[in-house]
Each structure stands twice: as C-alpha cells, then as structure tokens.
Amino acid sequence: MFPKEKNGITAAVNALASSYESHIRPLLDAVDRLRHLKVMEEGINLPTIVVVGDQSSGKSSVLESLAGISLPRGQGICTRVPLIMRLQDDSTLSTPVIYLEYKDKRVPTSESHIASAIEIATGEIAGSGKAISNSPLTLVVRKKGVPDLTMVDLPGITRVPVHGQPENIYEQIADIIKQYIKPQESIILNVLSASVDFSTCESIRMSQQVDRSGERTLAVVTKADKSPEGLLEKVTADDVNIGLGYVCVRNRVGEETYEEARIAEAELFESHPLLRRIDKSICGIPVLAQRLVQIQAQLIAKCLPDIVRKINVKLSHNESELDDMPQHLSSIGEAMRVFMQVLIRTRETLRKLMIRGEYDNFEEEKEMHGAARLVDMLNQYKKELPHDFPMKENFLMEEISVLEEARGIGLSNFLPRTAFLTLLQRKIKEISYTPKGFVNKVWDYMEGMVLRILDKESENYPPLQAFTRRAARNLIEKMRRRSLQTVKEMIEMEMVVDYTSNPDYMKTWTDLMEQREKFMEFLQNPLMPMVMNIKGVGCVDVGHLRQRHEGLAEEAFDLKMRLVAYWRCVILRLVDVLALHVMYAVKNLVENELDYEVMNEVVNGACGSQANGLERMLEESPATTAKRERLGKSISLLMESKEVVAKIMDKISINVV
Ligand code: GDP
Ligand code: MG
C-alpha cells in the first residue's frame, strides 16, 4: 500500500509538473518572445507583473528573494531603469545561467557578478550619475527551483531629489511608473514596508489612480521581522483596498544566504508571538512565488485573445498604410508615367470644377466650386460698375462748361463730338480700376485652385511639386498679364470710339429727348418749380440754369441725354467682353496651356547640370524612406509575433482536446 501511495503522489506531482510544462510554460515563453520582439513599442500591451513601491520599501529585496540572487540594494537610488526580470526554472542546470539583455546585446554574467553587471548596464542606458531612463534592461535568470515569473522592477518613488538628481525626478519616475501600471494587462505588485502606515505610501496613491477597485493590485509587506507590531491588524483591516490580498515576508538580512533567509523566515512566522497569528496562507516568499505564478498564468490566458486581435488590427493597418505610400520609382519611364497621371488627373479635376461645374469630390468645400465662384465674381463686378451715368451736383453745368470750351467758329446748332468724347472719357477713367480689379481677383483665385489641385495630385512626389508649382505660377502670371492687357485695350477703345449697334441706344435717347420741351418750359417759366423730375434720370435742380443762355442749356440737355443712353451700352460691353474673355482664358488654361507649361518645366526646367523634374522624382525624400522602412520593420515584427501566438494557440487547443 505504502509504496503504491507514494507512487501515486509522485505521479500527481509529475502530472502537475508536466501540465505546467505543457500549459503554462509555453504561454510564458510566448509572452517573453513577444516582449523580446518589442511588440509593446507597437502599442500592444503584454501581461506584466509590475513591482512598485516607495524608495527602500524592499522591492529589490523581494525580487532577490524570489530569484535567489543578489541585486544592487541599499540606500539612495539604485534602480534607475526599468529592470525586466525573467526567472526560468530549469531543473537540468547545476549552476544558474544568468545574462543581461539591453541595447540589442546579450551580456552573460554570474551570480556573484549580477549586482555589478546591472550597475554597468544601467550606466550605459541612463548614464553615470543619478539620472533615470525608461528604456528597460532585461535580466534572465535560469536556475533550478526558481518560480517561472517575469516581473518588472521600477525605480522607487522619491519626493525629494538627492544631490545630483534632476529637479523633476519625482515627475520622471512617476511617469515611468504610470506608463507601466496603467494598462489593464498589468498586475501591480505593491511593495510596502511593515514599518509604515500604508495609507501614506506614495505607491498606494499611484496604484489607486489606475486601479481604483484594487482588482489588479497585490501587496507584499516586507520587514515583518523589523516591525511585527500591528501587522496582523493592518493586513486584516485592509484600509487601502488591495483587491488581490496581502503577502507578508521577511527578506534576506545582512550577509545571510538565501537558504538561511528562508529558514529564518519560516521560523519567524512559525514562532513570533505576534506574527504566528497571521494566517500561513499569506506568509512567506514561497507563498508569494506560488500566488504570482498562478496570477500570471490566469492573466496571460485572459489577455492572449486580445493580443491576437490587436496584432491583427495593427498588422492590417500597417499593411494598408504601406500600400497607400507612393510607389518607389526606379526609371525615367516609370516617372514619366506617374507624371502623366498627375497631369491628366489635374486637368480632369480642373475641368470638372472650373468648366463643367461638377463638384463631386468637393461637395463640402464651397471655395473649390470654381464655375460657381467665377459667376459670383462676375456678378460682383457687375454690381460695382455704376449702371446709371454718374450725376454731378450742379445739373448740366459740367456739360455747359465742356460745350463752351469745345465751341469753334461754325453753326451753333451742331453738337461738337469732342464735347461728347471728353465727358465720356472722364467717366470711363473714373471706373477703369473696376475691370482691373475683377481680372486680378479671377487670377488670384485661379492660382489658388491650380496650385491646390496640382499639389494634391503630386503630393507623393515632393520634388515634382517644386517644378509643377513654379510652372503653374509662371503660367498664371502670364495669363494675368494678358488679361490686364485686354482690359487696358478695352478701356482705351471705349475712350477713343463712341459707337454701338445696340438699338436700345436710339430708343433710350429718343424717350429721354421727349422731355426736352418740358425742360425748356422749366427754364423759361419762372412760375415753374425749381426741381424737375426727368424720367430715366431722376429729380434735378434746374434753378441755377435759368440765368443761362437758353440755346446752350438746350444743347447741354441733349448732350447729357446722349451720354445717359450711351453709358448703358458701355457698361453692358465692359461686362460682356470681360465675361467672354475670362471664360475663354480659363478654358484655355485648363485645356491647353497648363499641360504645356508644366510639361516644359518638368522636362526642361532644370538649370545647368541639375536634375530635371523626372530625374528628381526618382529620388525619395528621407522621411518617406524612413517611413517605408519603419512600416516594413513593424510589419515583419508583427508577422513574427502573429506566428508566435498562432503556435501557442494551436498548442492550447490541442491540450484542451
Ligand atoms: P528598494 O529601494 O525598494 O529596492 O529597497 P531595497 O530592496 O534596496 O531595501 C532597502 C533596505 O531594506 C535594504 O537595506 C534591505 O536590506 C532592507 N530590507 C528589505 N527587506 C527587508 C526585510 O524583510 N527585513 C529587513 N530586516 N530588512 C529588509
Ligand atoms: Mg531597488
């Protein structure tokens, strides 16, 4: 019976061990692989046990106890970078295998040299002195009998900078700690010294900020040997809301060996009059080790599916981002093809916006609705031109003075044409800035449109943009000069020739002249009122004309009515001519000139021995190259991670079956 039972126990232990080997160990290895691959840098959080605690609370001592090795320990700031500690149980080893990993290198060391090796590595990462850094250092300890655990030791929280530390040391450390304990995937191992009031601990305050209910927090109470008074009450009262419970420990003291320390710890909780009252299930380093292994296994099992999902999301996101990047051009032929595409697409977009009035890709952007905006500008221009002949204060006095000046020797009832032209020229000069303003506005707008669309179509090829922009600017300037020339000629023509075939002119003049007799009556009859309403002109004061030479006033009236009638034709012409001109020029720009100008600039626009636009397109900007590389690296890393996880998921499902 006895041997059989003994065999039964051995079998159970073996089964447990082999189930651990087959279930948990591979999970842990997978997570460690992922950590090694730096998936955290891709924003994917891994299940992690994070050790936090105020300075000198005993963090490093707890890790030492779990690992059975010496870590830099003592007063002042010792842990200056996050230390990822991977403990791996390996029963085949008679002496432990220990190495450090940092900055892409692996540095083997031994049990007696760990402390100094860590100090050297810390110095390399964070510099000598007392500065801290958040780039981590990994310590791998493969040893017989250690618990399989991966934990992160963080710099202790300190309120007051010691000599040689930066002023904002508290903020720096707090930032690092928060970065590690914030993710839901982190278990917070809060190390508290039995000698302090837990509620005053900075580390408690911090973990409560990210884990209010405490469901991710486990407390380790150190120095039970030094401050046994009231410890039982403290852990039972749980004033600080520790969801995963407390474990009380006694770490190595002085020069004790680890074996001696464990024996002393067991002894302490067994026989100390105050400590022995504490439940054995929350006492001692072995209990802590077991709880952590268990918590870690649950945590990994819980997190893995989400990690798989995040890897997939990140992977497809990066892949599509890489796909969207401009192709890398390797020959002039390819560059030419891409450049032609840019040109064709630019022309097509401009044609839609400026000519056809189709705004499909710019629904929301009113400013881009070119055809409609041109009409707006034309309407505005029309409004700015005075439709009625501008009237001066003293009705007909200007006409009279011009007539007096224009009078030569000859019959008096002929209207001198020079008088008409003089008055017309004066009025046209007054409004000549309006058409100039209109064409300037049109070309300012066109410049904005063309540059914006060209930039958009060639955004993936910044070297090309410099050429296309220059070509577009030059072309618009050329077209602006042409338009201003047209305006100038148009104004000059109006000033030297008075002609219209528009029948409205004669009709309007005749209608206006029908009021001549009435006007004369107003002048001749002193009983008539001083103000006369002339249809088509408005109410005018005529009193000042009564002392005037009657014939001259009559001529002036006739002259005025001709100007009023003719002015309407002039205004119509100024609007019509420019409307046609602008529409024609814009169409010409879109359909012909832009292609030609841009092509010419890109192919021939280089000075001297410089590369032309097509050659420049083959050069990729350093930023683009860097981005391409970054995405490539990230994708291969994520693929590798995916494989790691896929393998482990397969194993799990086989085991479940
Ligand atoms: P850390 O700053 O949180 O990493 O704290 P350390 O691990 O460096 O410990 C600070 C000091 O407390 C060291 O001198 C340790 O020897 C001591 N210490 C840590 N744990 C215990 C313990 O359980 N009992 C006793 N007596 N001293 C301890
Ligand atoms: Mg420490």
XYZ file of C-alpha atoms and ligand atoms in Angstrom:
686
model
C 0.000 0.000 0.000
C 2.588 2.437 1.117
C 4.835 2.235 -1.983
C 1.785 2.427 -4.177
C 0.578 5.558 -2.445
C 3.991 7.057 -2.684
C 3.938 6.302 -6.389
C 0.527 7.958 -6.561
C 1.866 11.150 -5.035
C 4.877 11.158 -7.297
C 2.593 10.661 -10.278
C 0.405 13.543 -9.188
C 3.400 15.793 -8.720
C 4.788 14.699 -12.063
C 1.415 15.286 -13.702
C 1.281 18.739 -12.200
C 4.797 19.454 -13.344
C 4.127 18.141 -16.820
C 0.861 20.072 -17.035
C 2.839 23.139 -16.079
C 5.447 22.250 -18.683
C 2.812 21.722 -21.352
C 0.381 24.500 -20.467
C 1.859 27.424 -18.688
C 5.477 27.389 -19.684
C 4.732 27.724 -23.414
C 2.397 30.631 -22.685
C 5.078 32.341 -20.702
C 7.645 31.692 -23.382
C 5.311 33.147 -25.984
C 4.792 36.310 -23.965
C 8.530 36.570 -23.373
C 9.136 36.175 -27.094
C 6.625 38.921 -27.783
C 8.274 41.133 -25.211
C 11.609 40.383 -26.789
C 10.192 41.325 -30.187
C 9.195 44.656 -28.630
C 5.505 44.475 -29.525
C 4.987 46.961 -26.673
C 6.529 49.538 -28.984
C 3.680 48.812 -31.394
C 1.248 49.819 -28.689
C 0.308 46.248 -27.792
C 0.437 45.745 -24.042
C 1.625 42.428 -22.647
C 0.535 40.819 -19.418
C 3.120 42.037 -16.932
C 3.715 41.914 -13.219
C 4.980 45.359 -12.275
C 6.780 45.884 -8.990
C 6.189 49.296 -7.438
C 6.969 50.716 -4.042
C 8.361 53.718 -2.276
C 12.124 54.002 -2.073
C 13.726 51.426 0.250
C 10.407 49.657 0.792
C 12.240 46.468 -0.229
C 11.391 45.976 -3.911
C 14.782 44.758 -4.976
C 14.959 42.559 -1.874
C 11.672 40.864 -2.774
C 12.912 40.163 -6.286
C 16.153 38.836 -4.839
C 14.250 36.543 -2.559
C 12.150 35.214 -5.432
C 15.185 34.720 -7.651
C 17.689 33.748 -5.019
C 20.275 36.170 -6.327
C 21.834 39.495 -5.298
C 20.581 42.698 -6.836
C 22.014 46.160 -6.228
C 20.476 47.040 -2.913
C 20.675 49.719 -0.293
C 20.259 53.396 0.381
C 19.710 56.060 -2.230
C 18.510 55.373 -5.719
C 19.690 52.000 -7.012
C 17.152 51.027 -9.644
C 17.418 53.757 -12.293
C 15.949 51.955 -15.305
C 13.042 49.506 -15.564
C 14.504 46.066 -14.905
C 12.635 43.233 -16.589
C 13.448 40.121 -14.621
C 12.725 36.754 -16.244
C 13.020 33.828 -13.877
C 13.002 30.395 -15.515
C 13.070 27.154 -13.625
C 15.475 24.710 -15.232
C 15.980 21.506 -13.283
C 18.745 20.354 -15.633
C 21.084 23.127 -14.546
C 23.527 22.581 -11.700
C 24.754 26.169 -11.881
C 22.467 29.030 -12.866
C 22.644 30.645 -16.308
C 22.367 34.388 -15.950
C 22.590 37.102 -18.575
C 21.552 40.672 -19.231
C 19.902 41.899 -22.427
C 19.932 45.550 -23.381
C 20.663 47.724 -26.377
C 20.447 44.675 -28.688
C 23.175 42.816 -26.874
C 23.362 39.879 -24.505
C 25.886 40.024 -21.679
C 26.443 36.788 -19.751
C 27.209 37.123 -16.059
C 27.262 35.033 -12.898
C 25.516 35.048 -9.567
C 28.320 36.846 -7.798
C 28.652 39.490 -10.513
C 24.990 40.324 -11.139
C 24.995 43.447 -8.998
C 27.991 44.980 -10.718
C 26.811 43.863 -14.201
C 23.475 45.598 -13.606
C 25.238 48.735 -12.445
C 27.397 48.792 -15.578
C 24.373 48.204 -17.827
C 22.364 50.881 -16.001
C 25.243 53.274 -16.530
C 25.235 52.512 -20.248
C 21.498 53.058 -20.537
C 20.912 56.007 -18.204
C 24.426 57.425 -17.982
C 26.582 57.508 -14.917
C 25.337 59.658 -12.070
C 21.818 59.556 -10.734
C 19.658 60.185 -13.806
C 16.926 57.716 -14.676
C 15.748 56.352 -18.023
C 12.697 54.455 -19.197
C 14.411 52.173 -21.676
C 14.461 48.803 -19.984
C 17.137 46.316 -19.063
C 16.329 42.606 -19.117
C 17.815 40.195 -16.630
C 17.357 36.491 -17.411
C 17.918 34.034 -14.575
C 17.678 30.331 -15.466
C 18.083 28.347 -12.343
C 16.900 25.221 -10.644
C 13.959 25.863 -8.336
C 13.058 29.477 -9.181
C 9.404 30.251 -9.935
C 8.649 30.861 -13.625
C 7.928 34.540 -13.490
C 8.572 37.660 -15.473
C 8.432 40.866 -13.473
C 9.424 44.480 -13.960
C 11.250 46.322 -11.187
C 10.852 50.080 -11.417
C 12.756 52.967 -9.836
C 11.406 53.711 -6.365
C 9.268 56.765 -5.849
C 11.109 59.634 -4.231
C 9.721 63.047 -3.333
C 12.990 64.830 -2.688
C 15.796 64.763 -5.249
C 19.119 63.663 -3.778
C 22.283 65.506 -4.666
C 22.985 65.254 -8.380
C 19.427 64.315 -9.380
C 17.378 66.468 -11.700
C 14.776 68.724 -10.038
C 11.854 66.942 -11.688
C 12.957 63.447 -10.614
C 9.570 62.805 -8.989
C 7.686 63.571 -12.209
C 10.129 61.494 -14.256
C 9.755 58.443 -12.041
C 6.006 58.885 -11.678
C 5.703 58.989 -15.490
C 7.625 55.748 -15.921
C 5.609 54.015 -13.221
C 2.299 55.196 -14.648
C 3.288 54.046 -18.122
C 3.825 50.530 -16.758
C 0.892 50.219 -14.363
C -1.769 51.930 -16.441
C -2.535 49.118 -18.929
C -5.282 46.718 -17.873
C -2.821 43.930 -18.720
C -0.576 44.869 -15.773
C -0.706 43.333 -12.319
C 0.593 45.795 -9.732
C 2.809 44.220 -7.092
C 2.840 46.894 -4.438
C 5.775 46.509 -2.045
C 5.046 48.052 1.360
C 7.291 48.188 4.393
C 5.659 46.868 7.561
C 7.169 49.838 9.381
C 4.996 52.458 7.648
C 1.352 53.463 7.599
C 0.184 52.017 4.237
C -2.218 54.879 3.609
C 0.701 57.338 3.484
C 2.562 55.358 0.816
C 3.102 57.155 -2.454
C 2.959 53.831 -4.335
C -0.505 53.120 -2.936
C -1.710 56.533 -4.017
C -0.364 55.911 -7.504
C -1.756 52.428 -7.985
C -5.143 53.643 -6.764
C -5.154 56.196 -9.539
C -5.071 53.497 -12.218
C -6.738 50.631 -10.327
C -9.352 52.164 -8.076
C -11.062 48.937 -7.078
C -7.690 47.258 -6.488
C -8.583 44.238 -8.612
C -5.145 44.242 -10.227
C -3.153 45.009 -7.081
C -1.329 42.548 -4.806
C 0.509 43.845 -1.730
C 3.764 42.432 -0.391
C 4.590 43.562 3.133
C 8.341 43.452 3.829
C 10.341 43.822 7.017
C 7.886 41.781 9.038
C 10.845 40.969 11.294
C 11.560 44.629 11.977
C 8.021 45.831 12.629
C 5.838 42.942 13.706
C 3.602 45.133 15.891
C 0.139 45.629 14.484
C 0.946 43.880 11.205
C -1.888 41.385 11.552
C -4.347 44.232 12.184
C -3.030 46.217 9.220
C -3.446 43.400 6.710
C -6.819 42.407 8.102
C -8.241 45.920 8.133
C -7.169 46.499 4.509
C -7.603 50.267 4.724
C -6.033 50.759 1.329
C -8.226 48.446 -0.743
C -5.909 45.737 -2.042
C -8.062 43.504 -4.253
C -5.677 40.568 -4.643
C -4.692 40.495 -0.974
C -1.505 40.722 1.091
C 1.558 38.503 1.475
C 3.869 39.209 4.430
C 7.554 38.359 4.008
C 10.947 38.645 5.588
C 13.771 39.191 3.147
C 17.425 38.390 3.458
C 19.093 40.367 6.209
C 22.762 41.276 6.103
C 25.068 38.600 4.759
C 22.681 35.670 5.137
C 22.473 33.111 2.337
C 19.079 32.622 0.659
C 18.664 29.235 2.263
C 19.344 30.725 5.670
C 16.941 33.552 4.956
C 14.109 31.123 4.033
C 14.659 29.105 7.155
C 14.696 32.276 9.255
C 11.504 33.469 7.580
C 9.673 30.206 8.177
C 10.859 30.259 11.762
C 9.716 33.851 12.220
C 6.133 33.278 11.080
C 6.010 29.990 12.979
C 7.137 31.246 16.361
C 6.946 35.005 16.696
C 4.229 35.737 19.239
C 2.574 38.393 17.032
C 3.393 37.063 13.583
C 2.382 33.493 14.129
C -1.225 34.638 14.452
C -1.203 35.642 10.809
C -2.760 33.020 8.501
C 0.006 30.870 6.950
C -1.649 31.226 3.539
C -0.457 34.833 3.371
C 3.027 34.421 4.806
C 6.432 33.846 3.270
C 8.285 34.069 -0.002
C 7.196 30.547 -1.183
C 3.548 31.605 -0.830
C 4.274 34.799 -2.750
C 6.007 32.816 -5.508
C 3.078 30.458 -5.857
C 0.489 33.216 -5.918
C 2.408 35.134 -8.538
C 2.802 32.097 -10.784
C -0.910 31.473 -10.524
C -1.904 35.092 -11.120
C 0.457 35.266 -14.040
C -0.989 32.171 -15.715
C -4.543 33.498 -15.357
C -3.508 36.893 -16.595
C -1.837 35.510 -19.705
C -4.754 33.240 -20.524
C -7.092 36.202 -20.162
C -5.018 38.574 -22.283
C -3.925 36.367 -25.134
C -7.048 36.507 -27.301
C -6.989 40.290 -27.118
C -3.313 40.335 -28.036
C -4.058 38.230 -31.109
C -6.781 40.655 -32.101
C -4.558 43.696 -31.578
C -1.719 42.175 -33.561
C -4.085 41.533 -36.463
C -5.579 45.018 -36.363
C -2.165 46.647 -36.194
C -0.825 44.430 -38.953
C -3.591 45.171 -41.418
C -3.425 48.866 -40.567
C 0.302 48.996 -41.276
C -0.059 46.940 -44.420
C -2.658 49.253 -45.848
C -0.585 52.279 -44.860
C 2.349 50.810 -46.739
C 0.110 50.125 -49.726
C -1.018 53.739 -49.722
C 2.520 55.038 -49.854
C 3.788 56.321 -53.178
C 5.427 53.674 -55.302
C 9.158 53.823 -55.420
C 10.115 54.901 -58.924
C 13.156 53.283 -60.446
C 13.294 54.511 -64.060
C 12.604 57.657 -66.074
C 9.906 55.711 -67.902
C 8.083 54.988 -64.676
C 8.496 58.568 -63.529
C 7.069 59.754 -66.848
C 4.048 57.505 -66.462
C 3.360 58.772 -62.944
C 3.898 62.368 -64.030
C 1.470 61.987 -66.922
C -1.078 60.627 -64.488
C -0.607 63.669 -62.286
C -1.146 65.950 -65.283
C -4.183 64.112 -66.569
C -5.814 63.966 -63.179
C -5.124 67.649 -62.539
C -6.648 68.604 -65.863
C -9.678 66.399 -65.295
C -10.297 67.839 -61.819
C -9.898 71.430 -63.027
C -12.166 70.762 -65.973
C -14.871 69.458 -63.652
C -14.564 72.286 -61.156
C -13.987 75.243 -63.472
C -15.841 74.352 -66.632
C -18.418 71.661 -66.099
C -19.443 72.658 -62.605
C -19.263 69.104 -61.253
C -18.137 69.214 -57.631
C -18.422 65.543 -56.624
C -15.164 65.291 -54.657
C -15.511 68.730 -53.109
C -19.166 68.731 -52.041
C -18.415 70.438 -48.728
C -15.797 72.891 -49.968
C -17.678 75.807 -51.499
C -14.398 77.586 -52.189
C -13.487 74.855 -54.687
C -16.703 75.168 -56.712
C -14.869 77.045 -59.451
C -17.556 77.635 -62.061
C -19.945 78.987 -59.426
C -17.273 81.179 -57.852
C -16.443 82.690 -61.264
C -20.109 83.636 -61.678
C -20.024 85.197 -58.186
C -17.005 87.264 -59.136
C -18.647 88.382 -62.376
C -21.841 89.392 -60.562
C -19.855 91.306 -58.008
C -18.019 93.094 -60.815
C -21.302 93.960 -62.499
C -22.586 95.401 -59.246
C -19.504 97.524 -58.779
C -19.884 99.206 -62.196
C -22.327 102.198 -61.994
C -25.233 101.316 -64.271
C -26.501 104.908 -64.377
C -24.420 107.702 -65.764
C -22.802 109.298 -62.723
C -24.549 112.626 -61.908
C -22.726 115.642 -60.524
C -24.265 118.156 -58.091
C -24.904 121.011 -60.489
C -27.116 119.563 -63.187
C -25.721 120.217 -66.720
C -23.007 122.625 -65.502
C -20.208 120.232 -66.466
C -21.758 119.756 -69.913
C -22.126 123.501 -70.346
C -18.530 124.220 -69.482
C -17.274 121.475 -71.820
C -19.522 122.782 -74.586
C -18.200 126.316 -74.095
C -14.642 125.067 -74.384
C -15.390 122.927 -77.459
C -17.081 125.714 -79.359
C -15.383 126.635 -82.624
C -16.329 129.002 -85.416
C -19.328 127.489 -87.122
C -23.026 126.919 -86.906
C -24.205 126.786 -83.333
C -26.815 124.019 -83.517
C -24.310 121.231 -84.175
C -23.287 119.253 -81.122
C -19.468 119.104 -81.141
C -18.375 115.441 -80.926
C -15.274 116.334 -78.902
C -17.527 117.550 -76.101
C -19.248 114.171 -76.005
C -15.929 112.262 -76.063
C -14.374 114.445 -73.363
C -17.230 113.771 -70.970
C -17.313 110.061 -71.842
C -13.548 109.702 -71.297
C -13.765 111.357 -67.896
C -16.437 108.930 -66.759
C -14.673 105.863 -68.118
C -11.431 106.849 -66.445
C -13.298 107.046 -63.143
C -14.440 103.410 -63.347
C -11.419 101.893 -65.109
C -9.976 100.329 -61.885
C -13.051 98.102 -61.566
C -12.337 95.774 -64.539
C -8.666 95.597 -63.491
C -9.703 94.584 -60.000
C -12.008 91.945 -61.453
C -9.374 90.192 -63.570
C -6.851 90.320 -60.723
C -9.387 88.666 -58.474
C -10.068 85.975 -61.058
C -6.388 85.112 -61.484
C -5.697 85.173 -57.739
C -8.469 82.661 -57.379
C -7.225 80.565 -60.300
C -3.728 80.481 -58.833
C -5.086 79.119 -55.567
C -7.168 76.494 -57.361
C -4.468 75.298 -59.733
C -1.781 75.100 -57.044
C -4.040 73.300 -54.646
C -5.053 70.658 -57.161
C -1.564 70.186 -58.562
C -0.192 69.849 -55.028
C -2.805 67.321 -54.137
C -2.250 65.227 -57.247
C 1.537 65.268 -56.823
C 1.648 65.128 -53.017
C 3.505 61.824 -53.047
C 6.341 63.313 -55.068
C 7.618 66.427 -53.311
C 10.500 67.013 -55.756
C 7.952 67.119 -58.587
C 5.876 69.642 -56.691
C 8.600 72.266 -56.835
C 8.544 72.076 -60.644
C 4.779 71.981 -61.062
C 4.285 74.873 -58.661
C 6.810 77.003 -60.499
C 5.205 76.194 -63.848
C 1.716 76.973 -62.557
C 2.780 80.277 -61.006
C 4.548 81.384 -64.179
C 1.606 80.449 -66.312
C -0.930 82.248 -64.136
C 1.261 85.361 -64.155
C 1.421 85.212 -67.926
C -2.342 84.863 -68.180
C -2.863 87.667 -65.684
C -0.695 89.987 -67.800
C -2.632 89.027 -70.907
C -5.927 89.768 -69.183
C -4.704 93.111 -67.890
C -3.630 93.946 -71.443
C -7.099 93.055 -72.674
C -8.654 95.298 -70.037
C -6.350 98.139 -70.997
C -7.250 97.834 -74.686
C -10.925 97.546 -73.888
C -10.829 100.765 -71.856
C -8.794 102.594 -74.496
C -11.220 101.553 -77.237
C -14.128 102.870 -75.225
C -12.325 106.146 -74.826
C -11.486 106.775 -78.464
C -14.568 105.440 -80.224
C -18.218 106.107 -79.475
C -20.170 103.503 -81.316
C -22.863 100.957 -80.740
C -25.155 98.928 -82.937
C -27.368 98.388 -79.948
C -30.876 99.694 -80.901
C -31.537 100.446 -77.245
C -29.286 103.477 -77.543
C -31.521 105.306 -80.041
C -34.655 104.217 -78.256
C -33.484 105.407 -74.855
C -32.232 108.696 -76.257
C -35.481 109.347 -78.104
C -37.512 108.609 -74.966
C -35.341 110.933 -72.913
C -35.484 113.718 -75.505
C -39.271 113.731 -75.383
C -38.869 115.631 -72.138
C -36.851 118.420 -73.751
C -39.812 120.764 -74.258
C -40.908 120.347 -70.675
C -37.329 121.006 -69.559
C -37.210 124.208 -71.598
C -40.504 125.295 -70.076
C -38.969 124.820 -66.612
C -36.145 127.089 -67.648
C -38.265 129.766 -69.317
C -41.211 129.995 -66.916
C -40.194 131.463 -63.554
C -43.501 130.267 -62.081
C -42.486 126.613 -62.543
C -40.868 124.868 -59.553
C -37.059 124.801 -59.272
C -36.921 120.989 -59.219
C -37.827 118.851 -62.222
C -38.341 115.096 -62.371
C -36.717 113.808 -65.543
C -37.867 110.262 -66.316
C -34.867 107.973 -66.661
C -32.570 110.439 -64.880
C -34.288 111.461 -61.631
C -35.144 114.684 -59.797
C -32.756 117.501 -60.630
C -32.379 121.086 -59.542
C -32.790 123.408 -62.536
C -32.912 126.844 -60.826
C -29.291 127.639 -61.486
C -29.836 127.181 -65.236
C -32.448 129.991 -65.540
C -29.925 132.799 -65.980
C -28.046 130.760 -68.604
C -28.051 131.103 -72.349
C -31.103 129.079 -73.365
C -29.538 127.570 -76.501
C -26.531 126.372 -74.551
C -28.726 124.784 -71.879
C -30.758 123.015 -74.549
C -27.601 121.652 -76.166
C -26.289 120.577 -72.792
C -29.559 118.729 -72.150
C -29.240 116.910 -75.447
C -25.599 116.049 -74.699
C -26.499 114.714 -71.287
C -29.285 112.517 -72.639
C -26.934 111.042 -75.230
C -24.385 110.260 -72.516
C -27.020 108.629 -70.322
C -28.257 106.449 -73.166
C -24.800 105.548 -74.399
C -23.423 104.799 -70.908
C -25.751 101.833 -70.556
C -24.299 100.331 -73.712
C -20.743 100.932 -72.475
C -21.396 99.169 -69.185
C -23.006 96.198 -70.918
C -19.996 95.938 -73.181
C -17.495 96.123 -70.290
C -19.275 93.244 -68.610
C -19.840 91.117 -71.702
C -16.359 91.463 -73.124
C -14.665 90.546 -69.860
C -17.066 87.691 -69.177
C -16.194 86.149 -72.517
C -12.518 86.882 -72.098
C -12.268 85.288 -68.643
C -14.232 82.205 -69.609
C -12.124 81.770 -72.699
C -8.850 82.248 -70.818
C -9.786 79.812 -68.050
C -10.838 77.196 -70.549
C -7.652 77.723 -72.479
C -5.595 77.366 -69.310
C -7.254 74.108 -68.343
C -7.400 72.540 -71.777
C -4.060 73.545 -73.263
C -1.680 75.867 -71.559
C -1.281 74.180 -68.173
C -0.232 70.846 -69.681
C 2.235 72.507 -71.949
C 3.753 74.785 -69.336
C 4.090 72.090 -66.652
C 5.489 69.542 -69.076
C 8.003 72.062 -70.328
C 9.099 72.993 -66.814
C 9.404 69.399 -65.619
C 11.359 68.178 -68.618
C 13.394 71.274 -69.498
C 13.183 73.389 -66.374
C 16.427 72.331 -64.709
C 19.315 74.795 -64.678
C 22.686 73.627 -65.951
C 23.721 70.203 -64.782
C 20.910 69.905 -62.234
C 18.492 67.013 -62.481
C 15.214 67.710 -64.265
C 11.826 67.056 -62.696
C 11.564 63.464 -63.872
C 15.033 62.634 -62.583
C 14.214 64.314 -59.302
C 11.102 62.132 -58.975
C 13.352 59.088 -58.696
C 14.869 60.492 -55.503
C 12.793 59.647 -52.473
C 12.663 62.028 -49.534
C 14.476 60.742 -46.424
C 11.210 60.987 -44.498
C 9.451 58.714 -46.994
C 12.291 56.213 -46.997
C 12.288 56.206 -43.211
C 8.548 55.701 -43.084
C 8.716 52.861 -45.590
C 11.435 51.211 -43.522
C 9.595 51.720 -40.269
C 6.417 50.193 -41.672
C 8.358 47.312 -43.190
C 10.069 46.564 -39.910
C 6.878 46.850 -37.953
C 5.071 44.530 -40.363
C 7.711 41.815 -40.175
C 7.770 42.119 -36.397
C 4.005 41.789 -36.208
C 4.032 38.830 -38.604
C 6.603 37.126 -36.433
C 4.550 37.887 -33.336
C 1.492 36.537 -35.036
C 3.326 33.307 -35.734
C 4.498 33.058 -32.129
C 0.964 33.495 -30.889
C -0.543 31.209 -33.523
C 1.767 28.380 -32.480
C 0.887 28.744 -28.844
C -2.842 28.969 -29.590
C -2.577 25.702 -31.567
C -0.896 24.043 -28.608
C -3.540 25.265 -26.200
C -6.358 23.931 -28.319
C -4.622 20.553 -28.712
C -4.204 20.355 -24.964
C -7.806 21.267 -24.374
C -8.864 18.392 -26.639
P 14.145 49.190 -2.689
O 14.693 50.576 -2.707
O 12.657 49.235 -2.581
O 14.606 48.358 -3.831
O 14.610 48.534 -1.321
P 15.791 47.550 -1.073
O 15.426 46.188 -1.516
O 17.036 48.114 -1.591
O 15.746 47.540 0.515
C 16.025 48.657 1.322
C 16.652 48.202 2.640
O 15.724 47.455 3.409
C 17.847 47.302 2.437
O 18.838 47.660 3.347
C 17.331 45.919 2.736
O 18.316 45.069 3.275
C 16.272 46.208 3.759
N 15.227 45.191 3.776
C 14.452 44.846 2.766
N 13.554 43.896 3.106
C 13.810 43.594 4.420
C 13.215 42.702 5.362
O 12.265 41.957 5.097
N 13.749 42.701 6.618
C 14.770 43.516 6.958
N 15.211 43.443 8.215
N 15.334 44.374 6.112
C 14.875 44.417 4.855
Mg 15.662 48.856 -5.672
